[in-house]
Structure formats: structure tokens, C-alpha cells
XYZ file of C-alpha atoms in Angstrom:
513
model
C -2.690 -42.055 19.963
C 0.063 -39.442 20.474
C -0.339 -35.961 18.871
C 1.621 -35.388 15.356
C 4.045 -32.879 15.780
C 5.867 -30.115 13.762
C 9.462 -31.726 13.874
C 10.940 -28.289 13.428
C 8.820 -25.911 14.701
C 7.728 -28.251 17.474
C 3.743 -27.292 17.903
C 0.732 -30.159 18.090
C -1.000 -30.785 13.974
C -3.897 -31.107 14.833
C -6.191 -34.281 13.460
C -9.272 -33.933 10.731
C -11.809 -32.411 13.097
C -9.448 -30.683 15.672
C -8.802 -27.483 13.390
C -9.473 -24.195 14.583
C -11.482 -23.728 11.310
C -12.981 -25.908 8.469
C -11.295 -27.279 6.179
C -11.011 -30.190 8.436
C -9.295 -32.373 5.443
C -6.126 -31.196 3.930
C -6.280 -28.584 0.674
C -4.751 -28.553 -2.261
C -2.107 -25.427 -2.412
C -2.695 -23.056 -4.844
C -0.374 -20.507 -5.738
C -2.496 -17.817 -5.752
C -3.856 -18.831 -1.854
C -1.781 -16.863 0.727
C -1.006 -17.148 3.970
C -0.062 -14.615 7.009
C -0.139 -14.522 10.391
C 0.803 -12.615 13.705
C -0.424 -11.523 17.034
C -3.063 -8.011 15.835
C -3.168 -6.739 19.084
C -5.557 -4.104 18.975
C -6.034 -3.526 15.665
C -4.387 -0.578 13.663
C -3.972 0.475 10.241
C -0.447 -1.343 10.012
C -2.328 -4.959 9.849
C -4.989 -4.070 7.175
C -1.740 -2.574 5.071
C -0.132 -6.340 4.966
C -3.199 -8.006 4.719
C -4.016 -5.602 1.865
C -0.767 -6.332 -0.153
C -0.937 -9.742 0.893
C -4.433 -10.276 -0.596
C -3.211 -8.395 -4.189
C -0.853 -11.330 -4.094
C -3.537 -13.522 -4.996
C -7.526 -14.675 -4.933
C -7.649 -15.704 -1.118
C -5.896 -14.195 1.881
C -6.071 -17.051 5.280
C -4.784 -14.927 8.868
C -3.320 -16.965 11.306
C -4.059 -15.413 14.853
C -1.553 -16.591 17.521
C -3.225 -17.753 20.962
C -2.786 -15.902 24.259
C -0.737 -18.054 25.313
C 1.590 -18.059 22.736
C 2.322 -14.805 22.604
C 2.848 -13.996 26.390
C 5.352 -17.116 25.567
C 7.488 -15.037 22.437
C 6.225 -11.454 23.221
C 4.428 -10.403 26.313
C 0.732 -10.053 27.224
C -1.693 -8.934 24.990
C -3.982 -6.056 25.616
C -6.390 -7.902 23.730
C -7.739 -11.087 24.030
C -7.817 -14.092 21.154
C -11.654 -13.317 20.849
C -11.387 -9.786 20.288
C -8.281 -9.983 18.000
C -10.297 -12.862 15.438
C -13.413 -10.286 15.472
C -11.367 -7.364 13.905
C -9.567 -9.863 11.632
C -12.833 -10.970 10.397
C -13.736 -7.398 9.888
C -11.456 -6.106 7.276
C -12.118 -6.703 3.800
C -9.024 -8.180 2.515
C -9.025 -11.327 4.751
C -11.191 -14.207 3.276
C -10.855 -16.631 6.377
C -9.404 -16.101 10.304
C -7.494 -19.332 11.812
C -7.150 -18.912 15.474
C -4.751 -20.003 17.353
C -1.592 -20.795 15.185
C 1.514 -21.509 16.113
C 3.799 -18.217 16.431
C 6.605 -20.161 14.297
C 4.835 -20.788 11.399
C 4.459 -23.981 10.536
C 4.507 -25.680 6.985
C 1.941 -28.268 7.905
C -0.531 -25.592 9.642
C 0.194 -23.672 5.749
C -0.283 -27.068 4.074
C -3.422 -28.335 5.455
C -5.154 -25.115 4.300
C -3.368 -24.860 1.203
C -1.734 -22.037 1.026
C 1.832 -22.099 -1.163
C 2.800 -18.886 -0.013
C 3.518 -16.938 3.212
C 3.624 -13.294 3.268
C 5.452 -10.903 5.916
C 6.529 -7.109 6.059
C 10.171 -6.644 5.579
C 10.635 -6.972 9.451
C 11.876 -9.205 10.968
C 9.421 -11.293 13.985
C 11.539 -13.341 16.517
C 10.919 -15.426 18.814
C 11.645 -16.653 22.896
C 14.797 -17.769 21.606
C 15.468 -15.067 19.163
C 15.127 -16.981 16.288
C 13.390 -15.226 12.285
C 9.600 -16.848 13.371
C 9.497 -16.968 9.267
C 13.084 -19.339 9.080
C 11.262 -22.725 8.231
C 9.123 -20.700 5.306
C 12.079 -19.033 4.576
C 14.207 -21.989 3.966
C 11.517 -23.751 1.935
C 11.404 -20.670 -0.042
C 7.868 -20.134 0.364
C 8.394 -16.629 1.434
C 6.715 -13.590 -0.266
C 7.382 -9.904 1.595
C 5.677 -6.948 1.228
C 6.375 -3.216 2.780
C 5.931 -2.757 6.226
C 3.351 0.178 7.108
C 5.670 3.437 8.554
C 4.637 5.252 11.556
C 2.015 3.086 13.117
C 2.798 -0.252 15.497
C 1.526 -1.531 18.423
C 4.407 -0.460 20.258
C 4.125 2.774 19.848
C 0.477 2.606 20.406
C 1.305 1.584 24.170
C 4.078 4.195 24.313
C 1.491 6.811 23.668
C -1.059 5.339 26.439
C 1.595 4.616 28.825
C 3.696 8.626 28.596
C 0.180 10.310 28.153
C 1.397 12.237 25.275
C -0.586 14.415 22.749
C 1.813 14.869 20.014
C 0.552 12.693 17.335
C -2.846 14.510 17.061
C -3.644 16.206 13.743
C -4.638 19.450 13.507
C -6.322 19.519 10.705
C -6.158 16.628 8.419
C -6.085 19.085 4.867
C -3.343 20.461 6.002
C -1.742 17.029 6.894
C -2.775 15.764 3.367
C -0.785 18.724 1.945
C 1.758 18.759 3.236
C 1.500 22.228 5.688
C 1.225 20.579 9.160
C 4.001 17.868 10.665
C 7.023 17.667 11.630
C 9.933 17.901 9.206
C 11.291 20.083 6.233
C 8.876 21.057 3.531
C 9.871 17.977 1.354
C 9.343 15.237 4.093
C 5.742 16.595 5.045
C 4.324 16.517 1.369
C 6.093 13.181 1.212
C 4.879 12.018 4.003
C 0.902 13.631 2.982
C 1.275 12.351 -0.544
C 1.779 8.632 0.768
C -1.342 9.151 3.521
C -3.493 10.314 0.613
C -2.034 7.007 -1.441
C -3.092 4.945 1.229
C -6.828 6.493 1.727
C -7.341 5.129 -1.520
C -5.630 1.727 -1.149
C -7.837 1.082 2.043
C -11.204 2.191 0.489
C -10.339 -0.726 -2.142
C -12.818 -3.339 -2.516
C -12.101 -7.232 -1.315
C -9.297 -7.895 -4.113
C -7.150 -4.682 -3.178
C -8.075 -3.151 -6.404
C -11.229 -2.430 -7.697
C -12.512 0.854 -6.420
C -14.984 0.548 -3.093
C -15.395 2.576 -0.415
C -16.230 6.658 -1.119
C -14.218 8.780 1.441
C -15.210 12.591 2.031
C -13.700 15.106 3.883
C -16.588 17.226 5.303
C -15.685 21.565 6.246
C -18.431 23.226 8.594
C -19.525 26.241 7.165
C -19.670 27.654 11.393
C -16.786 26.961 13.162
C -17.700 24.050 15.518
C -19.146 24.510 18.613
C -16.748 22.635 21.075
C -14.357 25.051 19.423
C -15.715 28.336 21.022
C -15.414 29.856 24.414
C -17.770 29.123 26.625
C -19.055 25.912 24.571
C -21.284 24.807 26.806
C -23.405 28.055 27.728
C -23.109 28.008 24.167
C -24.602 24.765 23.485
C -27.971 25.448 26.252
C -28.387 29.143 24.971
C -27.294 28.805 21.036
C -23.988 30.475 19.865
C -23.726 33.903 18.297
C -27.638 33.643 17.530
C -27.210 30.836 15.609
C -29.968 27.966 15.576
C -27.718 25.040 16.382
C -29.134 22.835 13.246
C -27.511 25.479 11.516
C -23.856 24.431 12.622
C -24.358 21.286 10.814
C -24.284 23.081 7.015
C -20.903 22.671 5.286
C -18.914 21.216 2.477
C -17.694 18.182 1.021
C -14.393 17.543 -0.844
C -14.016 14.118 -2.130
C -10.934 12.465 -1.157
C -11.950 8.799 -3.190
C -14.561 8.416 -5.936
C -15.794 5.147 -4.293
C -18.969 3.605 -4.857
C -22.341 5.598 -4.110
C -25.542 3.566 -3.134
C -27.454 1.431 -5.518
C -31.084 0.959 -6.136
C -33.001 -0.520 -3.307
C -30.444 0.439 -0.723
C -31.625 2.253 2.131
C -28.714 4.641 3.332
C -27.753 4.405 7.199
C -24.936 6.840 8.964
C -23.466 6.215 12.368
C -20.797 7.809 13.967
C -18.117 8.188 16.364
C -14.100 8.920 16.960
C -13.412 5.183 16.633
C -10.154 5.480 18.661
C -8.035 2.350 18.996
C -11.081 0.406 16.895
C -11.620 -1.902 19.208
C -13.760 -4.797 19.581
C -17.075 -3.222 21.132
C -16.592 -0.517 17.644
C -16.397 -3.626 15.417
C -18.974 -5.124 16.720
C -21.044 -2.086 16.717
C -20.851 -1.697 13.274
C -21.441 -5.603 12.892
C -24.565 -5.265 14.634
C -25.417 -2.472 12.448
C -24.934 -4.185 9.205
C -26.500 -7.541 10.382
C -29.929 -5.439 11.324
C -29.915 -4.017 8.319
C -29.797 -7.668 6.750
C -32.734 -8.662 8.656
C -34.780 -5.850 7.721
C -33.190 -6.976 4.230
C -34.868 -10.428 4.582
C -37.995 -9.061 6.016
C -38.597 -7.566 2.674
C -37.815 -10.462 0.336
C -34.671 -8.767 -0.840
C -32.628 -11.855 -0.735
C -35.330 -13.777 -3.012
C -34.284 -15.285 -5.879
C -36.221 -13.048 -8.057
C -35.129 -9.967 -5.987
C -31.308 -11.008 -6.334
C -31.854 -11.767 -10.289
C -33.400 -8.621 -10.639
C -30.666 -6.511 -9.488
C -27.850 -7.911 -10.935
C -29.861 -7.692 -14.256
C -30.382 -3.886 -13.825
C -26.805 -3.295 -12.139
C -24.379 -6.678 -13.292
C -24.099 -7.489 -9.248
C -25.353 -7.960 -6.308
C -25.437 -5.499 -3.263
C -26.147 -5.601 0.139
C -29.438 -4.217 1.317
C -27.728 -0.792 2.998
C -25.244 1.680 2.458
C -23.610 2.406 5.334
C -21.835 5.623 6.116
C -19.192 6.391 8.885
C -18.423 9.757 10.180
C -15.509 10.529 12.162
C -14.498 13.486 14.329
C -11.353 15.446 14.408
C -9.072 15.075 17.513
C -9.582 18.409 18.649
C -13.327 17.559 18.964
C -12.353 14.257 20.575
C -10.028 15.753 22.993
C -12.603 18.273 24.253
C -14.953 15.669 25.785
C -12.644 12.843 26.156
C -9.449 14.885 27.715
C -5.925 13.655 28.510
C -4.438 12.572 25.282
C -7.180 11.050 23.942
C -8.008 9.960 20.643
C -4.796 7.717 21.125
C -5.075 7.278 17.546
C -5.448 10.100 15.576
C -7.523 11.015 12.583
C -6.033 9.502 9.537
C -4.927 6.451 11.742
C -8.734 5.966 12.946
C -10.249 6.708 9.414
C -7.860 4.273 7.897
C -9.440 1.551 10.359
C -12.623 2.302 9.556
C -12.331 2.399 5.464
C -10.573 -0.813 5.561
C -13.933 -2.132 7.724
C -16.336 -4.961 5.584
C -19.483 -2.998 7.250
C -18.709 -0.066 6.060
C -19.733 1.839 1.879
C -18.712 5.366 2.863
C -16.524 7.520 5.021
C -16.425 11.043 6.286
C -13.894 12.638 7.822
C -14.091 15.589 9.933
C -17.689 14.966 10.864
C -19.751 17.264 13.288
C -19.800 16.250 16.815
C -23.653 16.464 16.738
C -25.482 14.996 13.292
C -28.072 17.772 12.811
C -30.882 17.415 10.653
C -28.783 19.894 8.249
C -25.831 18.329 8.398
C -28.049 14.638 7.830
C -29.852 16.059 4.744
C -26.287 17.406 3.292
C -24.208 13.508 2.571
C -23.274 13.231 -0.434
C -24.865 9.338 -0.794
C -28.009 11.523 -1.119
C -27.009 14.118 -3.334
C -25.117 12.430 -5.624
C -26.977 9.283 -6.674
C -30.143 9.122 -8.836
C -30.997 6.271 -7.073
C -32.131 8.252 -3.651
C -33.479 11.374 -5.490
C -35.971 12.807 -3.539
C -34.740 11.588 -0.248
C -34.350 14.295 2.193
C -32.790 12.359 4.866
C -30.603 8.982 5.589
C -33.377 6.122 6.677
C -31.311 5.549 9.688
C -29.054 6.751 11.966
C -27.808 4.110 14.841
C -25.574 4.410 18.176
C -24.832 1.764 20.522
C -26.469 1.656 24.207
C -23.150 2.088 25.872
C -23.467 5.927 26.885
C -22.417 8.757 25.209
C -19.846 11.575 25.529
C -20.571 13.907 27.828
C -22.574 16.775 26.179
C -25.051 18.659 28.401
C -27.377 18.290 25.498
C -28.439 15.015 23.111
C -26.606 15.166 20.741
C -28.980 12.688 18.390
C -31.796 15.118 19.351
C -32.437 15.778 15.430
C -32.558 11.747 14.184
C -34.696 11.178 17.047
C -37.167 14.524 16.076
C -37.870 12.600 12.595
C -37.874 8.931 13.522
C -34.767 7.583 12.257
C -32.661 7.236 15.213
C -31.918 3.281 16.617
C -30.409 2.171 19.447
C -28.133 -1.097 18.893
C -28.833 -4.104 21.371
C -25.680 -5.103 24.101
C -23.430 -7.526 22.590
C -20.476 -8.908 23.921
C -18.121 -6.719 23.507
C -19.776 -3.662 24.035
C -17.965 -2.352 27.285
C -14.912 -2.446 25.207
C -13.770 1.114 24.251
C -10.464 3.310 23.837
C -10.878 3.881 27.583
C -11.064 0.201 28.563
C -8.066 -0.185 26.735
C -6.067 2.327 28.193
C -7.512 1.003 31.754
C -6.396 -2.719 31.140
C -2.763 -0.740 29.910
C -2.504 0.895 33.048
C -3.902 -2.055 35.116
C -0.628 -3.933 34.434
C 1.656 -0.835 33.648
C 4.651 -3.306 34.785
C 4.245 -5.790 32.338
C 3.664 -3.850 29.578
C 6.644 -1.095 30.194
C 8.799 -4.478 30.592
C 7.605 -5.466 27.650
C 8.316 -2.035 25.658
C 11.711 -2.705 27.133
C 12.070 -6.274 26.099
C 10.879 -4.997 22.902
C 13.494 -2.488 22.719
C 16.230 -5.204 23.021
C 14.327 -7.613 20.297
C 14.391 -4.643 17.831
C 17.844 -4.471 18.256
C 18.407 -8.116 17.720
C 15.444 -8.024 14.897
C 17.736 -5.388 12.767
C 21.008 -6.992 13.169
C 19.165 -9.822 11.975
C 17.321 -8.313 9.147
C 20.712 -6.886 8.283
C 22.787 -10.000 8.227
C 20.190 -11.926 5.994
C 19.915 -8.470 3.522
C 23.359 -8.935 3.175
C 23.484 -12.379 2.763
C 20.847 -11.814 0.281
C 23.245 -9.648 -1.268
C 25.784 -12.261 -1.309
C 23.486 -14.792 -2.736
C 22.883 -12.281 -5.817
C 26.053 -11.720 -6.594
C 27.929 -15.455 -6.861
C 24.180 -16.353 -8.736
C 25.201 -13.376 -11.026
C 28.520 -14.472 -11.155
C 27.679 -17.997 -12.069
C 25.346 -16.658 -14.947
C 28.574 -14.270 -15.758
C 31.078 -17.285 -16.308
C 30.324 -19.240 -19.528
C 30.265 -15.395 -20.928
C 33.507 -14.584 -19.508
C 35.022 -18.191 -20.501
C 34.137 -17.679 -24.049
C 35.531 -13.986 -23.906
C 38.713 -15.266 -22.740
C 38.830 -17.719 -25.453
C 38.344 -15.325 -27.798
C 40.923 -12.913 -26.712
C 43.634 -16.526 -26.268
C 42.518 -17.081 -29.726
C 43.135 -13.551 -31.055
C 46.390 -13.214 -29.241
C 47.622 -16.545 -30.985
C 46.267 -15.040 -34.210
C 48.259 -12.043 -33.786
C 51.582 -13.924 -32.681
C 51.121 -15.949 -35.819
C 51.356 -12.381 -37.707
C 53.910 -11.441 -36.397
C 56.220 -14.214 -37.298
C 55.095 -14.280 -40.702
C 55.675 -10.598 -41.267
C 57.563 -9.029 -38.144
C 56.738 -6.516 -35.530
């Protein structure tokens, strides 16, 4: 039997059975079941924005992933593979199910079958080989719902920064940023542009339904100014700085940056850490791994049993996972200083906006110390400001992967090891997959991808005259529909004022001028 096929868009529907994902029988669409799709080459802030307003559109958000092959087809080679792009779609808490290898014209019948009314875009324009809207069969079935496009972070320009080696998007200091005293610009445009950062913090940290508040995100201050930030750092970090014990360098302050949610009872509270740069696969699965241990040792003390479950959301009104897991992130300055060149590629507030948008993750500090002393440990707020972990001098865990570290001429998890609570992930299969592999698999096929910044140079072009043309015909569209709505008013004004003029004439011959 010959495949069915998309008459306009052209691509194979596949038969009950032959779906990516389950459903394998068509849905019933349901207005309030969205749809979105696109290529989420290594993933950055930009996607979980759309997937965020996408998923505020309604109570379930389906992401069409394109294929490989697709996209080398309408775009140009992806940096990452189909594989690695589903895991950090399936990571971020606004998507409720991944569908892998879509067509990159969306299709009504893909839509359909999973029954999704709607489709939802940024107010960009995607093309494709041809140059054709990718959106123009939605479009025309007016099916279309679009949100704002994220400013200031794309996957182009993530390329542009690996491929020129450049260092100028790194943050100083990300209070200042937040402020509105460090960027580039006038006065106005930097606490603009701080203002909407701190806005969309708190968006991210939302929970699954882009509203309620979720995740709790801290900015942490050392009270000793950090090692890697002295002369000499590494003498420094053998011998002790300035006679200070090095634990010491771990005591600070917190300033909240979103009231999220602390831990609950029961919940034993786990950090891990890291720059998170590019959050790539090997990160996501990291913290994956992370989460799903914690499970197990979830399971292995009857905390999913019925009773357990019953119990909690009697004493609480939910349920809750069996760990509270908290991410710290360092600044760039930190990361730059073992990592060199112009590394992170992504800097703070882009890499913290990955991570609070992340499904593993209950908590998020920014700013964190290079080295999690047993000071710095014993200071998170999860443990100071819940009466559920009163008492607890410590977080019951602290994990890193086995891929090895940044070079430090000392351990830097010296202090969770002393006291029994550091734990080394297993390999998984991602876990060679870092902000350096990236950039190597960049510069591996430099050609194709600067011919593809180029090509994508021209499309933008193409992509704004096009977005222009349909704004205006938009435009258009509004005004005869207004006019239209206008004319029956306008008719029975101008038979009013035919009437009143006859009226009048009729006046005037009866009594003069």
C-alpha cells in the first residue's frame, strides 16, 4: 500500500503504529491542546520562552522536533543531533510530550492526529528551501496563535560567538546587570533591558502551567572575594589566601531573586553544580540521572506507597517528589579562569535561565562558589528557611558526574567527600557531551556552519521582507474588516443627513431663506 501523503506540504502520514510517539490513533482536538515545533539546536533560553507562552495558551503543550535530515534540507547541519535535541525538549517543564521527527512545514494532519487545534510561533518568520512562511498551511487555515519572540538570544548568534572567539557577552556581575549599571546602552535601555531579565527569572522558575510559582532562585555574595579572583590563585589555593582557612571563603549572603517553593516534608535536599554552558545534552542528562537516583532511593523507602503518597497530600494538599534539588551556577569570570578563550559561550543569566526552566531542578543559585565548602553547604537557604529540615546542618547529597573536572590543583568536592555526602553519577550516554564538544564539532566543520551563518544572513533578509509584507497585509485586512463594520453606520448617517437636508429644503419653501 502506498504511503498517505500531505497534499500540500508533501511529507509521508504516517499509519496507526508508525508514529514517532503514542497516540497511535487519531485525537480529538481540543482547543486548549497546542502545538509547536522547530529545529532546538542546542538548547537556549529562546526555546523554553515559546514553549513557556505557548503552554499558558492552554492545558497541554506537544513539540514537534524536525529530523536531521530535514533540517540540513531547509537550514543547514545541526550541531546537535535528533537524540540530543528530544532529551532537552523533554527536560523543560512547559512541554507535556516531544514528537520527533516532524515535518519542517507543518503539517495539518501531523497537528490533527495528535489533536492539537492550535499552532503557536514567535512573531518570526521560519522559511523554508524554497523560501516559503514554514507556518503558510496553519496560517491559511487560521489555526495560527503567535507569541513574542525571546530578544538577544538565537542559535545564530550562539555559533557567531563560537566561531569569532569573542568575549563580549560575558556579565560582569549579574546585580549590576539586573539593575541596570552594567551593558551596553544609555541609562534607560540598560534598566530596560535588566527589568525584562529580572521579568523573565521569574517566568522561567514557573511551575508546569507557566503560572503558579515553582522554582526558588537566589543570588548568592561571598563574604571573601573569591579565590580564582586573586593574584597568584593557585599558590593561593595549596598555601591558603591571606591566612584564611579556605572553608572560610565559602561564607556569604543570599538575596532572593524568586520566592519559589522551599522543600517539603520528607524531602531530602541534594545540590550539584556547575557553569552549565551551552546546556547540553551530557548536563541534561546529568541532572536526569540525578533526579532518577534520587527516585530510586525514593522507592527504596516506600515513599511512593499508597499510604506514603495519601499521607502527604493529606498533610500538604499534593504530592512531591522525594528530593529537592538545588543548582548552583558560577559567574563567567570564574568560568573563564579555568576554562579560558571565551568560554562560558553563554553567559550567566542565559545559563541560569536554562537551568530554572529544567523539570529536575526545585532551586537555583546564582553566583555560586567555585568550590562547595562545608560553609558555604551548611549556608542554602532550603536549610535555613524551611521548618521542615530544622536541625539539618548539611544538604544529604551533593553529586558530580564522572566526566573530569576543571582543572583546580586541589579537589574541589574535598568538603562533601570529608562528611559522606558526595556521589559520583554513573556514564550515560551522553556524558562526553559538554560546551567544549560543542565548540569542537563547530570548528570541525567551520565551512558549513560559516556558510550557513551566511545563508542565514540572506534568509533573514527574505524572512523580514516577508514578515513585513504579511504585517501589512494584516494591516490591510483590518482596515476593509473595519470598514465593512463602518458601512451600515455610515449608510444610515447619510440617510439621516439626505433626510435632514430634504427637511430643511421643505422649510425653506414654506417660509423662505
Amino acid at each position: 500500500m502506498a504511503p498517505k501523503i500531505d497534499p500540500e506540504v508533501g511529507c509521508t502520514i504516517p499509519e496507526p503504529g508508525e508514529w514517532p510517539v503514542d497516540p497511535q490513533d487519531d485525537v480529538e482536538a481540543r482547543d486548549d491542546r497546542l502545538w509547536i515545533d522547530g529545529c532546538f539546536d542546542f538548547f537556549h533560553h529562546g526555546h523554553a520562552g515559546v514553549m513557556l507562552q505557548a503552554r499558558r495558551l492552554g492545558d497541554s503543550l506537544l513539540v514537534g522536533i524536525h529530523s536531521d535530515e530535514e533540517i540540513l534540507k531547509h537550514k543547514g547541519p545541526t550541531v546537535m543531533n535528533l537524540e540530543e535535541r528530544v532529551a532537552a525538549v523533554n527536560a523543560c517543564r512547559f512541554s507535556t510530550l516531544c514528537v520527533p521527527s516532524s515535518p519542517y512545514v507543518t503539517s495539518l494532519p501531523w497537528i490533527d492526529h495528535y489533536g492539537c487545534k492550535y499552532v503557536v510561533h514567535g512573531d518570526d518568520i521560519t522559511s523554508d528551501a524554497n523560501g516559503e512562511d514554514a507556518y503558510r498551511f496553519v496560517k491559511k487555515a487560521g489555526r495560527m496563535k503567535i507569541v513574542k519572540r525571546t530578544p538577544y538570544i538565537s542559535t545564530t548568534d550562539l555559533v557567531g560567538r563560537m566561531l569569532l572567539v569573542t568575549k563580549d557577552h560575558h556579565i560582569k556581575s549579574l546585580t549590576d546587570y539586573l539593575s541596570g549599571r552594567e551593558g551596553i546602552g544609555s541609562d534607560d535601555e540598560r534598566g530596560e533591558r535588566g527589568k525584562a531579565a529580572q521579568q523573565r527569572i521569574r517566568e522561567y522558575a514557573c511551575a508546569p502551567n507557566g503560572i503558579d510559582p515553582y522554582v526558588a532562585v537566589w543570588k548568592f555574595k561571598p563574604k571573601h572575594r573569591p579565590i580564582e579572583r586573586r593574584r597568584s590563585s593557585a599558590a593561593g589555593l595549596l598555601k591558603g589566601v591571606n591566612g584564611l582557612n579556605l572553608h572560610d571563603l565559602g561564607k556569604g549572603s543570599y538575596t532572593s531573586i524568586v520566592d519559589g517553593m522551599g522543600p517539603k516534608p520528607g524531602q531530602r535536599i541534594v545540590y550539584v553544580d556547575g557553569s552549565f554552558d551551552l546546556f547540553s545534552s551530557g548536563q541534561i542528562t546529568f541532572l536526569k540521572t540525578v533526579y532518577d537516583l534520587e527516585n530510586k532511593l525514593g522507592q527504596d523507602r516506600d515513599w511512593y506507597s499508597p499510604s506514603a503518597t495519601q499521607q502527604r497530600i493529606t498533610d500538604t494538599g499534593s504530592d512531591y517528589p522525594p528530593a529537592y534539588i538545588i543548582a548552583g551556577l558560577h559567574d563567567d569570570d570564574i568560568v573563564n579562569h579555568y576554562k579560558g578563550l571565551n568560554y562560558p559561550i553563554m553567559n550567566i543569566l542565559e545559563r541560569g535561565l536554562c537551568v530554572v526552566q529544567c523539570k529536575y531542578i526545585h532551586s537555583v543559585i546564582f553566583s555560586a562558589p567555585f568550590t562547595p565548602s562545608i560553609s558555604f553547604l551548611s549556608s542554602l537557604p532550603a536549610l535555613n528557611t524551611s521548618d521542615t529540615t530544622a536541625g539539618v546542618q548539611h544538604p544529604d547529597a551533593v553529586y558530580h558526574g564522572p566526566t573530569s573536572f576543571l582543572p583546580s590543583p586541589t579537589d574541589v568536592y574535598a568538603d562533601a567527600k570529608a562528611i559522606n555526602i558526595f556521589h559520583q553519577t554513573p556514564s550515560h550516554q551522553f556524558a562526553d557531551v559538554n560546551a567544549e564538544h560543542i565548540v569542537k564539532r563547530i570548528w570541525a566543520k567551520r565551512t558549513e556552519f560559516e556558510e550557513r551563518q551566511k545563508r542565514k544572513g540572506v534568509k533573514s533578509v527574505a524572512e523580514a521582507e516577508a514578515a513585513r509584507q504579511e504585517a501589512e497585509a494584516l494591516r490591510l485586512e483590518r482596515r476593509d474588516t473595519l470598514e465593512r463594520l463602518e458601512a451600515p453606520r455610515k449608510k444610515q448617517e447619510e440617510i439621516k443627513r439626505k433626510k435632514l437636508e430634504r427637511s430643511w429644503s421643505e422649510i425653506e419653501k414654506q417660509f423662505g431663506a
